[in-house]
Coordinates of C-alpha atoms in Angstrom, one line a residue:
Chain A
X14 CA -22.7 26.7 -34.8
X15 CA -20.5 23.7 -35.2
X16 CA -20.2 23.2 -31.5
X17 CA -23.8 22.5 -31.0
X18 CA -24.0 19.8 -33.6
X19 CA -24.3 16.4 -32.1
X20 CA -22.1 14.0 -34.0
X21 CA -23.6 10.6 -34.5
X22 CA -20.3 8.7 -34.4
X23 CA -19.1 10.3 -31.2
X24 CA -22.5 9.8 -29.6
X25 CA -22.4 6.1 -30.6
X26 CA -18.9 5.5 -29.3
X27 CA -19.4 7.5 -26.2
X28 CA -22.5 5.4 -25.4
X29 CA -20.6 2.1 -26.2
X30 CA -17.5 3.2 -24.3
X31 CA -19.4 4.5 -21.3
X32 CA -21.7 1.4 -21.0
X33 CA -18.8 -0.9 -21.3
X34 CA -16.8 1.0 -18.6
X35 CA -19.9 1.1 -16.4
X36 CA -20.5 -2.6 -16.8
X37 CA -16.9 -3.6 -16.1
X38 CA -16.6 -1.4 -13.1
X39 CA -20.0 -2.4 -11.7
X40 CA -19.1 -6.0 -12.2
X41 CA -15.5 -6.2 -11.1
X42 CA -14.5 -3.0 -9.4
X43 CA -17.2 -1.3 -7.4
X44 CA -18.4 -4.2 -5.2
X45 CA -14.8 -4.9 -3.9
X46 CA -13.9 -1.2 -3.5
X47 CA -17.1 0.0 -1.8
X48 CA -17.2 -3.2 0.4
X49 CA -13.6 -2.6 1.3
X50 CA -14.1 1.1 2.0
X51 CA -17.3 0.4 4.1
X52 CA -15.7 -2.4 6.0
X53 CA -12.6 -0.3 6.8
X54 CA -14.8 2.5 7.9
X55 CA -16.7 0.2 10.2
X56 CA -13.5 -1.1 11.5
X57 CA -12.2 2.3 12.2
X58 CA -15.4 3.3 13.9
X59 CA -15.3 0.2 16.0
X60 CA -11.7 0.9 16.8
X61 CA -12.4 4.3 17.9
X62 CA -15.3 3.1 20.0
X63 CA -13.1 0.4 21.5
X64 CA -10.4 2.9 22.1
X65 CA -12.7 5.3 23.8
X66 CA -14.2 2.5 25.9
X67 CA -10.7 1.4 26.8
X68 CA -9.8 4.9 27.7
X69 CA -12.8 5.2 29.9
X70 CA -11.9 1.9 31.6
X71 CA -8.4 3.0 32.0
X72 CA -9.6 6.2 33.6
X73 CA -11.8 4.3 35.9
X74 CA -9.1 1.9 36.8
X75 CA -6.8 4.8 37.5
X76 CA -9.3 6.5 39.6
X77 CA -10.0 3.3 41.5
X78 CA -6.3 2.7 42.0
X79 CA -5.9 6.2 43.3
X80 CA -8.7 5.5 45.7
X81 CA -7.1 2.4 46.6
X82 CA -3.7 4.1 47.1
X83 CA -5.3 6.8 49.2
X84 CA -7.1 4.2 51.3
X85 CA -3.8 2.2 51.6
X86 CA -2.0 5.3 52.7
X87 CA -4.7 6.0 55.2
X88 CA -4.4 2.6 56.5
X89 CA -0.8 2.7 56.6
X90 CA -0.9 5.8 58.7
X91 CA -3.4 4.3 61.0
X92 CA -1.3 1.1 61.2
X93 CA 1.8 3.2 62.0
X94 CA -0.1 5.3 64.5
X95 CA -1.4 2.1 66.1
X96 CA 2.1 0.7 66.2
X97 CA 3.5 3.7 67.7
X98 CA 0.8 3.7 70.4
X99 CA 1.3 0.0 71.0
X100 CA 5.0 0.7 71.2
X101 CA 4.7 3.3 73.8
X102 CA 2.2 1.2 75.7
X103 CA 4.6 -1.8 75.5
X104 CA 7.5 0.3 76.7
X105 CA 5.4 1.7 79.5
X106 CA 4.1 -1.6 80.5
X107 CA 7.6 -3.0 80.4
X108 CA 8.8 -0.1 82.5
X109 CA 6.0 -0.6 85.0
X110 CA 6.7 -4.3 85.2
X111 CA 10.4 -3.5 85.6
X112 CA 9.6 -1.1 88.3
X113 CA 7.3 -3.6 90.0
X114 CA 10.0 -6.3 89.7
X115 CA 12.8 -3.9 91.0
X116 CA 10.6 -3.1 94.0
X117 CA 9.9 -6.6 94.6
X118 CA 13.6 -7.4 94.4
X119 CA 14.3 -4.6 96.8
X120 CA 11.7 -5.7 99.2
X121 CA 13.1 -9.1 99.0
X122 CA 16.5 -7.7 99.6
X123 CA 15.3 -5.6 102.4
X124 CA 13.5 -8.7 103.9
X125 CA 16.6 -10.8 103.7
X126 CA 18.7 -7.9 105.1
X127 CA 16.3 -7.6 107.9
X128 CA 16.4 -11.3 108.4
X129 CA 20.0 -11.5 108.3
X130 CA 20.2 -8.6 110.7
X131 CA 17.7 -10.3 112.9
X132 CA 19.8 -13.5 112.7
X133 CA 22.8 -11.5 113.5
X134 CA 21.0 -9.9 116.4
X135 CA 19.9 -13.3 117.6
X136 CA 23.4 -14.5 117.2
X137 CA 24.6 -11.5 118.9
X138 CA 22.1 -11.9 121.6
X139 CA 22.9 -15.6 121.9
X140 CA 26.6 -14.8 122.0
X141 CA 26.0 -11.9 124.4
X142 CA 23.9 -14.1 126.6
X143 CA 26.5 -16.8 126.3
X144 CA 29.1 -14.3 127.2
X145 CA 27.0 -13.0 129.9
X146 CA 26.3 -16.5 131.1
X147 CA 30.1 -17.1 131.0
X148 CA 30.8 -14.1 132.8
X149 CA 28.2 -14.8 135.3
X150 CA 29.5 -18.2 135.7
X151 CA 33.0 -16.9 136.1
X152 CA 31.8 -14.2 138.4
X153 CA 29.9 -16.7 140.4
X154 CA 32.8 -19.0 140.3
X155 CA 35.1 -16.2 141.7
X156 CA 34.4 -14.8 144.9
X157 CA 32.2 -12.3 144.0
X158 CA 31.2 -10.9 147.3
X159 CA 32.7 -7.8 146.7
X160 CA 30.6 -5.5 144.4
X161 CA 33.7 -3.6 143.3
X162 CA 35.4 -6.7 142.5
X163 CA 32.3 -7.8 140.7
X164 CA 32.2 -4.7 138.7
X165 CA 35.9 -4.8 137.9
X166 CA 35.5 -8.3 136.7
X167 CA 32.5 -7.6 134.6
X168 CA 34.4 -4.7 132.9
X169 CA 37.4 -6.9 132.5
X170 CA 35.3 -9.3 130.7
X171 CA 33.6 -6.8 128.6
X172 CA 37.0 -5.5 127.5
X173 CA 38.0 -9.0 126.7
X174 CA 35.0 -9.3 124.4
X175 CA 35.5 -6.1 122.8
X176 CA 39.1 -6.8 122.0
X177 CA 38.0 -10.1 120.8
X178 CA 35.6 -8.6 118.5
Chain B
X5 CA 12.6 20.8 -3.2
X6 CA 9.9 23.4 -3.5
X7 CA 12.4 26.1 -4.5
X8 CA 13.7 23.6 -7.2
X9 CA 10.3 23.2 -8.5
X10 CA 9.6 26.9 -8.6
X11 CA 12.9 27.5 -10.5
X12 CA 12.3 24.8 -13.0
X13 CA 8.8 26.1 -13.7
X14 CA 10.0 29.6 -14.2
X15 CA 12.8 28.4 -16.5
X16 CA 10.2 26.4 -18.4
X17 CA 7.9 29.4 -18.7
X18 CA 10.6 31.7 -19.9
X19 CA 11.8 29.1 -22.5
X20 CA 8.3 28.6 -23.7
X21 CA 7.9 32.3 -24.0
X22 CA 11.0 32.6 -26.0
X23 CA 9.9 29.8 -28.3
X24 CA 6.5 31.2 -28.8
X25 CA 8.0 34.5 -29.6
X26 CA 10.0 32.9 -32.3
X27 CA 7.2 31.0 -33.6
X28 CA 5.1 34.2 -33.6
X29 CA 7.9 36.1 -35.4
X30 CA 7.8 33.5 -38.3
X31 CA 4.2 34.1 -39.3
X32 CA 4.7 37.8 -39.0
X33 CA 7.5 37.7 -41.6
X34 CA 5.4 35.4 -43.8
X35 CA 2.5 37.8 -43.6
X36 CA 4.8 40.6 -44.8
X37 CA 6.0 38.6 -47.7
X38 CA 2.4 37.3 -48.5
X39 CA 1.1 40.2 -50.7
X40 CA 3.7 39.3 -53.3
X41 CA 3.0 35.6 -53.2
X42 CA -0.8 35.9 -53.2
X43 CA -1.3 37.0 -56.8
X44 CA 0.6 34.0 -58.0
X45 CA -1.7 31.6 -56.2
X46 CA -5.0 33.1 -56.5
X47 CA -5.6 32.0 -60.1
X48 CA -5.2 28.4 -59.1
X49 CA -7.8 28.9 -56.5
X50 CA -10.1 30.4 -59.1
X51 CA -9.9 28.0 -62.0
X52 CA -13.1 29.5 -63.5
X53 CA -11.1 32.3 -64.8
X54 CA -9.6 30.1 -67.5
X55 CA -12.9 28.8 -68.7
X56 CA -12.2 25.7 -70.8
X57 CA -9.4 24.3 -68.6
X58 CA -10.3 21.2 -66.7
X59 CA -11.2 22.4 -63.2
X60 CA -9.0 21.2 -60.4
X61 CA -10.5 19.4 -57.4
X62 CA -12.3 22.0 -55.1
X63 CA -10.6 20.6 -52.0
X64 CA -7.2 20.7 -53.4
X65 CA -7.7 24.2 -54.5
X66 CA -9.0 25.1 -51.1
X67 CA -6.0 23.5 -49.5
X68 CA -3.7 25.4 -51.8
X69 CA -5.5 28.6 -50.9
X70 CA -5.1 27.8 -47.3
X71 CA -1.4 27.0 -47.8
X72 CA -0.9 30.4 -49.4
X73 CA -2.7 32.1 -46.6
X74 CA -0.7 30.1 -44.0
X75 CA 0.8 33.2 -42.5
X76 CA -2.6 34.8 -42.2
X77 CA -4.6 34.3 -39.1
X78 CA -8.1 33.0 -39.1
X79 CA -8.9 33.2 -35.5
X80 CA -12.4 31.8 -35.6
X81 CA -11.3 28.8 -37.7
X82 CA -8.3 28.1 -35.6
X83 CA -10.3 28.1 -32.4
X84 CA -13.0 25.9 -33.8
X85 CA -10.5 23.6 -35.3
X86 CA -8.9 23.0 -32.0
X87 CA -12.2 22.7 -30.2
X88 CA -13.8 20.4 -32.6
X89 CA -13.1 16.8 -33.6
X90 CA -10.7 15.5 -36.3
X91 CA -9.7 12.4 -38.2
X92 CA -6.3 11.7 -36.9
X93 CA -4.5 13.3 -34.0
X94 CA -2.3 16.3 -34.3
X95 CA 1.3 16.0 -33.3
X96 CA 3.2 18.9 -31.9
X97 CA 5.2 21.2 -34.3
X98 CA 3.9 19.5 -37.5
X99 CA 0.8 20.6 -39.4
X100 CA 0.9 18.0 -42.1
X101 CA 1.4 14.7 -40.3
X102 CA -1.2 13.3 -37.8
X103 CA -1.4 10.2 -35.8
X104 CA -3.5 8.0 -38.0
X105 CA -6.7 6.6 -36.5
X106 CA -9.2 4.1 -38.1
X107 CA -12.0 5.5 -40.1
X108 CA -15.1 3.3 -40.1
X109 CA -17.9 4.5 -42.5
X110 CA -21.0 3.2 -44.3
X111 CA -21.9 4.8 -47.7
X112 CA -25.4 5.5 -48.9
X113 CA -26.5 2.3 -50.8
X114 CA -23.3 0.6 -50.1
X115 CA -21.3 -1.4 -47.7
X116 CA -18.9 -0.5 -44.9
X117 CA -15.5 0.9 -45.5
X118 CA -12.7 0.9 -43.0
X119 CA -9.3 2.6 -43.5
X120 CA -6.8 4.7 -41.7
X121 CA -7.1 8.4 -41.5
X122 CA -3.6 8.8 -43.0
X123 CA -5.2 8.1 -46.4
X124 CA -7.3 11.2 -46.4
X125 CA -4.7 13.5 -44.9
X126 CA -4.3 17.1 -46.3
X127 CA -7.5 16.9 -48.4
X128 CA -6.5 13.8 -50.4
X129 CA -9.0 11.7 -52.1
X130 CA -8.9 8.1 -51.1
X131 CA -10.1 5.4 -53.4
X132 CA -11.3 2.4 -51.4
X133 CA -12.1 -0.2 -54.0
X134 CA -13.8 2.2 -56.3
X135 CA -15.5 4.3 -53.5
X136 CA -14.0 7.7 -53.2
X137 CA -13.6 9.5 -49.9
X138 CA -12.4 12.9 -49.0
X139 CA -12.8 15.4 -46.0
X140 CA -15.5 17.8 -47.1
X141 CA -14.6 21.4 -48.3
X142 CA -15.1 24.3 -45.9
X143 CA -17.4 26.1 -48.3
X144 CA -20.0 24.8 -50.8
X145 CA -19.1 24.5 -54.5
X146 CA -21.3 24.2 -57.4
X147 CA -20.9 21.8 -60.2
X148 CA -18.4 24.1 -62.0
X149 CA -16.4 24.1 -58.8
X150 CA -17.3 27.7 -58.1
X151 CA -17.9 28.8 -54.6
X152 CA -21.6 29.2 -53.9
X153 CA -22.2 32.7 -52.7
X154 CA -25.1 33.9 -50.7
X155 CA -27.1 37.1 -51.1
X156 CA -24.3 39.2 -49.5
X157 CA -21.6 37.8 -51.8
X158 CA -20.1 35.7 -49.0
X159 CA -19.1 32.1 -49.5
X160 CA -21.8 29.6 -48.1
X161 CA -20.4 27.3 -45.6
X162 CA -20.5 23.5 -46.2
X163 CA -22.8 21.8 -43.8
X164 CA -20.6 18.7 -43.8
X165 CA -17.4 20.9 -43.3
X166 CA -14.5 18.9 -41.8
X167 CA -16.4 15.6 -42.0
X168 CA -15.6 12.7 -44.4
X169 CA -17.8 12.5 -47.6
X170 CA -18.1 10.3 -50.4
X171 CA -17.1 11.8 -53.8
X172 CA -19.4 10.6 -56.6
X173 CA -18.9 11.1 -60.4
X174 CA -15.3 12.0 -60.3
X175 CA -12.9 10.7 -63.0
X176 CA -9.2 9.8 -62.7
X177 CA -6.7 11.8 -64.6
X178 CA -3.6 10.1 -66.3
X179 CA -1.4 11.5 -63.4
X180 CA -3.5 9.7 -60.8
X181 CA -5.4 12.7 -59.5
X182 CA -9.2 12.9 -59.4
X183 CA -11.3 15.5 -61.2
X184 CA -14.8 16.7 -60.8
X185 CA -17.4 14.8 -59.0
X186 CA -19.6 16.1 -56.0
X187 CA -19.8 15.4 -52.4
X188 CA -22.4 13.0 -51.0
X189 CA -23.1 12.6 -47.3
X190 CA -22.2 9.4 -45.6
X191 CA -25.0 7.1 -44.3
X192 CA -23.0 6.2 -41.1
X193 CA -19.8 7.6 -39.8
X194 CA -18.5 5.8 -36.7
X195 CA -14.9 6.5 -37.2
X196 CA -12.5 6.4 -34.3
X197 CA -11.9 10.1 -34.4
X198 CA -9.6 12.1 -32.1
X199 CA -12.4 12.5 -29.5
X200 CA -13.4 8.9 -29.7
X201 CA -9.9 7.9 -29.2
X202 CA -9.4 10.2 -26.3
X203 CA -12.6 8.7 -24.9
X204 CA -11.2 5.2 -25.1
X205 CA -8.0 6.3 -23.4
X206 CA -9.9 7.9 -20.6
X207 CA -12.1 4.7 -20.2
X208 CA -9.0 2.5 -20.1
X209 CA -7.4 4.6 -17.6
X210 CA -10.4 4.7 -15.3
X211 CA -11.0 0.9 -15.8
X212 CA -7.3 0.2 -15.1
X213 CA -7.0 2.4 -11.9
X214 CA -10.4 1.0 -10.5
X215 CA -9.6 -2.6 -11.2
X216 CA -6.2 -2.2 -9.6
X217 CA -7.8 -0.6 -6.6
X218 CA -10.3 -3.4 -6.4
X219 CA -7.6 -6.0 -6.6
X220 CA -5.8 -4.3 -3.8
X221 CA -8.9 -4.2 -1.7
X222 CA -9.5 -7.9 -2.4
X223 CA -5.9 -8.7 -1.4
X224 CA -5.6 -6.5 1.8
X225 CA -8.8 -6.0 3.5
X226 CA -8.8 -3.4 6.3
X227 CA -5.7 -1.6 5.0
X228 CA -5.6 1.8 3.3
X229 CA -3.9 1.8 -0.1
X230 CA -1.0 4.3 -0.8
X231 CA 0.2 6.2 -3.9
X232 CA -2.0 6.0 -7.0
X233 CA -4.5 3.6 -5.5
X234 CA -4.8 5.8 -2.4
X235 CA -5.3 8.9 -4.6
X236 CA -8.1 7.0 -6.4
X237 CA -9.6 5.9 -3.3
X238 CA -9.6 9.3 -1.7
X239 CA -11.5 10.5 -4.8
X240 CA -13.9 7.7 -4.6
X241 CA -14.4 8.1 -0.9
X242 CA -14.8 11.9 -1.2
X243 CA -17.8 11.2 -3.6
X244 CA -19.1 8.2 -1.9
X245 CA -19.1 9.5 1.7
X246 CA -19.5 13.1 0.8
X247 CA -22.2 13.1 -1.8
X248 CA -23.8 9.8 -2.5
X249 CA -24.3 8.5 1.0
X250 CA -25.7 11.7 2.6
X251 CA -28.3 12.1 -0.3
X252 CA -29.3 8.6 -1.1
X253 CA -28.8 7.0 2.4
X254 CA -29.7 3.3 2.3
X255 CA -30.1 3.5 -1.4
X256 CA -26.5 4.5 -1.7
X257 CA -25.0 1.2 -2.6
X258 CA -27.6 0.7 -5.4
X259 CA -26.6 3.8 -7.4
X260 CA -23.1 4.5 -6.2
X261 CA -21.5 2.4 -8.9
X262 CA -23.1 4.6 -11.6
X263 CA -22.3 7.9 -9.9
X264 CA -18.8 7.0 -9.2
X265 CA -18.2 5.8 -12.7
X266 CA -19.7 9.0 -14.0
X267 CA -17.5 11.1 -11.7
X268 CA -14.2 9.4 -12.6
X269 CA -15.1 9.3 -16.2
X270 CA -15.6 13.0 -16.5
X271 CA -12.9 13.9 -14.1
X272 CA -10.2 12.0 -16.2
X273 CA -11.6 13.1 -19.5
X274 CA -11.4 16.7 -18.2
X275 CA -7.9 16.3 -17.1
X276 CA -6.8 14.5 -20.3
X277 CA -8.2 17.4 -22.2
X278 CA -5.8 19.7 -20.5
X279 CA -2.8 17.9 -21.6
X280 CA -1.6 19.5 -24.8
X281 CA 0.1 16.4 -26.6
X282 CA -1.0 13.0 -27.7
X283 CA -2.9 11.2 -24.9
X284 CA -4.6 14.5 -24.1
X285 CA -5.6 17.5 -26.0
X286 CA -9.0 16.4 -27.1
X287 CA -11.9 18.5 -26.1
X288 CA -14.1 15.6 -25.2
X289 CA -16.2 16.8 -22.3
X290 CA -16.4 20.0 -24.1
X291 CA -18.3 18.2 -26.8
X292 CA -22.0 18.3 -26.5
X293 CA -22.4 14.7 -27.8
X294 CA -20.5 13.3 -24.8
X295 CA -22.2 15.4 -22.1
X296 CA -25.6 14.5 -23.7
X297 CA -24.9 10.8 -23.5
X298 CA -24.0 11.3 -19.8
X299 CA -27.0 13.2 -19.1
X300 CA -29.3 10.8 -20.8
X301 CA -27.7 8.0 -18.7
X302 CA -28.5 10.1 -15.5
X303 CA -32.0 10.6 -17.0
X304 CA -32.6 6.9 -17.3
X305 CA -31.0 6.1 -13.9
X306 CA -33.5 8.8 -12.4
X307 CA -36.7 7.8 -14.2
X308 CA -36.3 4.1 -14.6
X309 CA -35.8 3.4 -10.9
X310 CA -38.2 6.2 -9.7
X311 CA -40.7 5.4 -7.0
X312 CA -44.5 5.8 -7.2
X313 CA -44.3 8.9 -5.0
X314 CA -42.0 10.5 -7.5
X315 CA -44.5 9.9 -10.4
X316 CA -47.4 10.9 -8.2
X317 CA -45.6 14.1 -7.4
X318 CA -45.4 14.7 -11.1
X319 CA -48.8 13.5 -12.4
X320 CA -50.9 14.5 -9.5
X321 CA -48.9 16.8 -7.2
X322 CA -50.1 18.3 -4.0
X323 CA -51.4 21.6 -5.1
X324 CA -54.8 23.2 -5.3
X325 CA -57.1 21.3 -7.7
X326 CA -57.4 24.1 -10.2
X327 CA -53.7 24.0 -10.9
X328 CA -53.9 20.4 -12.2
X329 CA -57.6 20.0 -13.4
X330 CA -59.0 20.5 -16.0
X331 CA -56.0 22.3 -17.3
X332 CA -53.0 20.2 -16.4
X333 CA -50.6 23.2 -15.7
X334 CA -48.6 21.7 -13.0
X335 CA -48.2 18.3 -14.8
X336 CA -46.9 20.1 -17.9
X337 CA -44.4 22.1 -15.8
X338 CA -43.3 18.9 -13.9
X339 CA -42.9 16.9 -17.1
X340 CA -41.0 19.7 -18.6
X341 CA -38.8 19.7 -15.5
X342 CA -37.9 16.0 -16.2
X343 CA -36.3 17.0 -19.4
X344 CA -34.8 20.3 -18.4
X345 CA -32.7 18.6 -15.7
X346 CA -30.6 16.5 -18.1
X347 CA -30.5 19.4 -20.5
X348 CA -29.0 21.6 -17.7
X349 CA -26.4 18.9 -16.9
X350 CA -25.5 18.5 -20.6
X351 CA -25.0 22.2 -21.3
X352 CA -23.2 23.0 -17.9
X353 CA -20.5 20.5 -18.3
X354 CA -20.1 21.1 -22.1
X355 CA -20.0 24.9 -21.8
X356 CA -17.6 24.9 -18.8
X357 CA -15.1 22.7 -20.4
X358 CA -15.3 24.3 -23.8
X359 CA -15.0 27.7 -22.3
X360 CA -11.9 26.8 -20.5
X361 CA -10.3 25.4 -23.6
X362 CA -11.3 28.4 -25.6
X363 CA -9.9 30.9 -23.2
X364 CA -6.5 29.2 -23.2
X365 CA -6.7 29.1 -27.0
X366 CA -7.5 32.8 -27.3
X367 CA -4.7 33.6 -24.9
X368 CA -2.3 31.7 -27.2
X369 CA -3.7 33.3 -30.2
X370 CA -3.2 36.8 -28.8
X371 CA 0.6 36.2 -29.4
X372 CA -0.1 35.6 -33.1
X373 CA -2.6 38.5 -33.4
X374 CA 0.1 40.8 -32.0
X375 CA 2.7 39.3 -34.2
X376 CA 0.6 40.0 -37.3
X377 CA -0.5 43.4 -36.4
X378 CA 2.5 44.8 -34.5
X379 CA 5.6 42.7 -35.4
X380 CA 7.7 40.3 -33.5
X381 CA 9.0 42.4 -30.8
X382 CA 5.5 43.1 -29.4
X383 CA 4.6 39.6 -29.9
X384 CA 7.6 38.5 -27.9
X385 CA 6.5 40.6 -25.0
X386 CA 3.0 39.4 -25.3
X387 CA 4.0 35.9 -25.4
X388 CA 5.4 35.9 -21.8
X389 CA 2.2 37.5 -20.5
X390 CA 0.0 35.2 -22.6
X391 CA 1.8 32.2 -21.4
X392 CA 1.7 33.3 -17.7
X393 CA -2.0 33.9 -18.1
X394 CA -2.6 30.6 -19.9
X395 CA -0.7 28.8 -17.2
X396 CA -2.9 30.4 -14.7
X397 CA -6.0 29.6 -16.8
X398 CA -5.0 25.9 -17.1
X399 CA -4.5 25.8 -13.3
X400 CA -8.1 27.1 -13.0
X401 CA -9.1 24.6 -15.5
X402 CA -7.7 21.8 -13.3
X403 CA -9.9 23.1 -10.6
X404 CA -12.8 23.5 -13.0
X405 CA -12.2 19.9 -14.2
X406 CA -12.7 18.7 -10.7
X407 CA -15.5 21.0 -9.9
X408 CA -17.4 20.2 -13.0
X409 CA -17.1 16.5 -12.5
X410 CA -18.2 17.0 -8.9
X411 CA -21.1 19.1 -9.8
X412 CA -22.4 16.7 -12.4
X413 CA -22.1 13.8 -10.0
X414 CA -23.8 15.8 -7.3
X415 CA -26.7 17.0 -9.4
X416 CA -27.1 13.4 -10.7
X417 CA -27.2 12.1 -7.2
X418 CA -29.8 14.8 -6.1
X419 CA -32.0 14.1 -9.2
X420 CA -31.7 10.3 -8.5
X421 CA -32.4 11.1 -4.7
X422 CA -35.6 13.1 -5.6
X423 CA -36.9 10.2 -7.6
X424 CA -36.3 7.8 -4.8
X425 CA -38.7 9.9 -2.5
X426 CA -41.0 7.9 -0.3
X427 CA -43.8 8.8 2.1
X428 CA -41.4 10.0 4.6
X429 CA -43.8 12.5 6.4
X430 CA -46.2 9.7 6.7
X431 CA -43.7 7.4 8.3
X432 CA -42.7 10.1 10.6
X433 CA -46.3 10.9 11.7
X434 CA -47.3 7.3 12.5
X435 CA -45.3 6.9 15.7
X436 CA -46.3 10.2 16.9
X437 CA -50.0 9.1 16.6
X438 CA -49.4 5.8 18.2

């Protein structure tokens, strides 16, 4: 068979061509290509790792932030509740104070009214006594031997006062 | 876009079918007219009939005979002509002109001769400063230019058939042609034949593509290349990460250059072989010489860098003593195994690629067989089927081109990996004991 004959010329050139190709590629192509490919693979691996780490961190951060937010919400609610409580307290206090103050005022007013009434009474008493003294004086000054006359005189004076007032 | 491509390919197929049918019709007509023409030509082919006349050159007679039988189909010869090597490269649609390639030969007891293959085209004798060359005849001829016949009366095939030979003892006639003489084998023939040229082209392509990729990597580290460079890189990474690294592990950078070169070399030669016209069409990887050289390279890579453990496994394997002493049964088997591995590599690649080419050739020849036997109409019909089938076969051949390159590389990697064996069990046990 022709096909199984090994031709010397072809074998020779094949060997030469293949070895030259191998040499050239070994020297000038493969180091650069394989290094490049390996480096890029490393870079990609690292990139993926980094991204995974970053994602994990991000997840953690998010969780933390959620926690913080929940806490903040809780605190907020607490603060609002506190504020509300405080508000009512303050209002109550204010109301109480106002009540106390009002009562005091009223008491004062009552006192002053009493006083002025007492003063007025005193005045009245003074005036009455004065009047009485006047009357008595006048009575005494008149001939007040007669009780009817006396009585008539008293009434007369009393009427006088009444009309005066 | 896909639709357009499909329509284009369909149109192409139909056109090719029509062309092939026409081409097939021509030899069919010729074969019908041949019986009349043959008797006129035959006497020239058998000059012995007119005894005293000076005998024509055997090769010229043979060529004339062939010319006369042009319409007739010689399936075996056609197939082997296409599968084999040739001086000069065929061009489409022309059987007489070939792209000339340099011929480099050394004659017995003489110097080197170098000339273009166009000088010896069509069986011509070329006189290179008094040394005559010609492509050898297909059959053996005796000194009277008669075909040498064997016991059954069949012509004996020339062992140098299709190769360049030196013609010794011929004398020139007044009209410039040569008479007589006999063929002498050349001492060395390292001509740039079609296969060698295809080989160089494949080498150049591989070198250029790889150097371009390397330059790109030097320029842009950390960036993935695009287009052709990207395609090359994906091939390289496919082999490097998929085959070399998992098998050789930390030894990978040492052997990767060889394995990758082998892969790309085989792959590109396979693909070039599938292209029908000039830069392709040579059946390089389907030639046993080429695959043999590749397998020998793997053989050297395997055995030269082999570890002690590997040699110990061969020369003193871990088997019962009676298997290795006093009769070295295992050693013989193992040493035999060293050589069967490259032999298997050689034959696998060669047979696969040659088979693919052969099937496509036969599918094409079916058209001509039908044309000869049944006429143009049947041939036209079979042309469409043949072409569709051969398109399918060529597609499978594209796949096979890749697979065979891959398989060769993978097996080379495994063989090299086996030869890199170390005392792994030993290393594994030590920490357990500690």
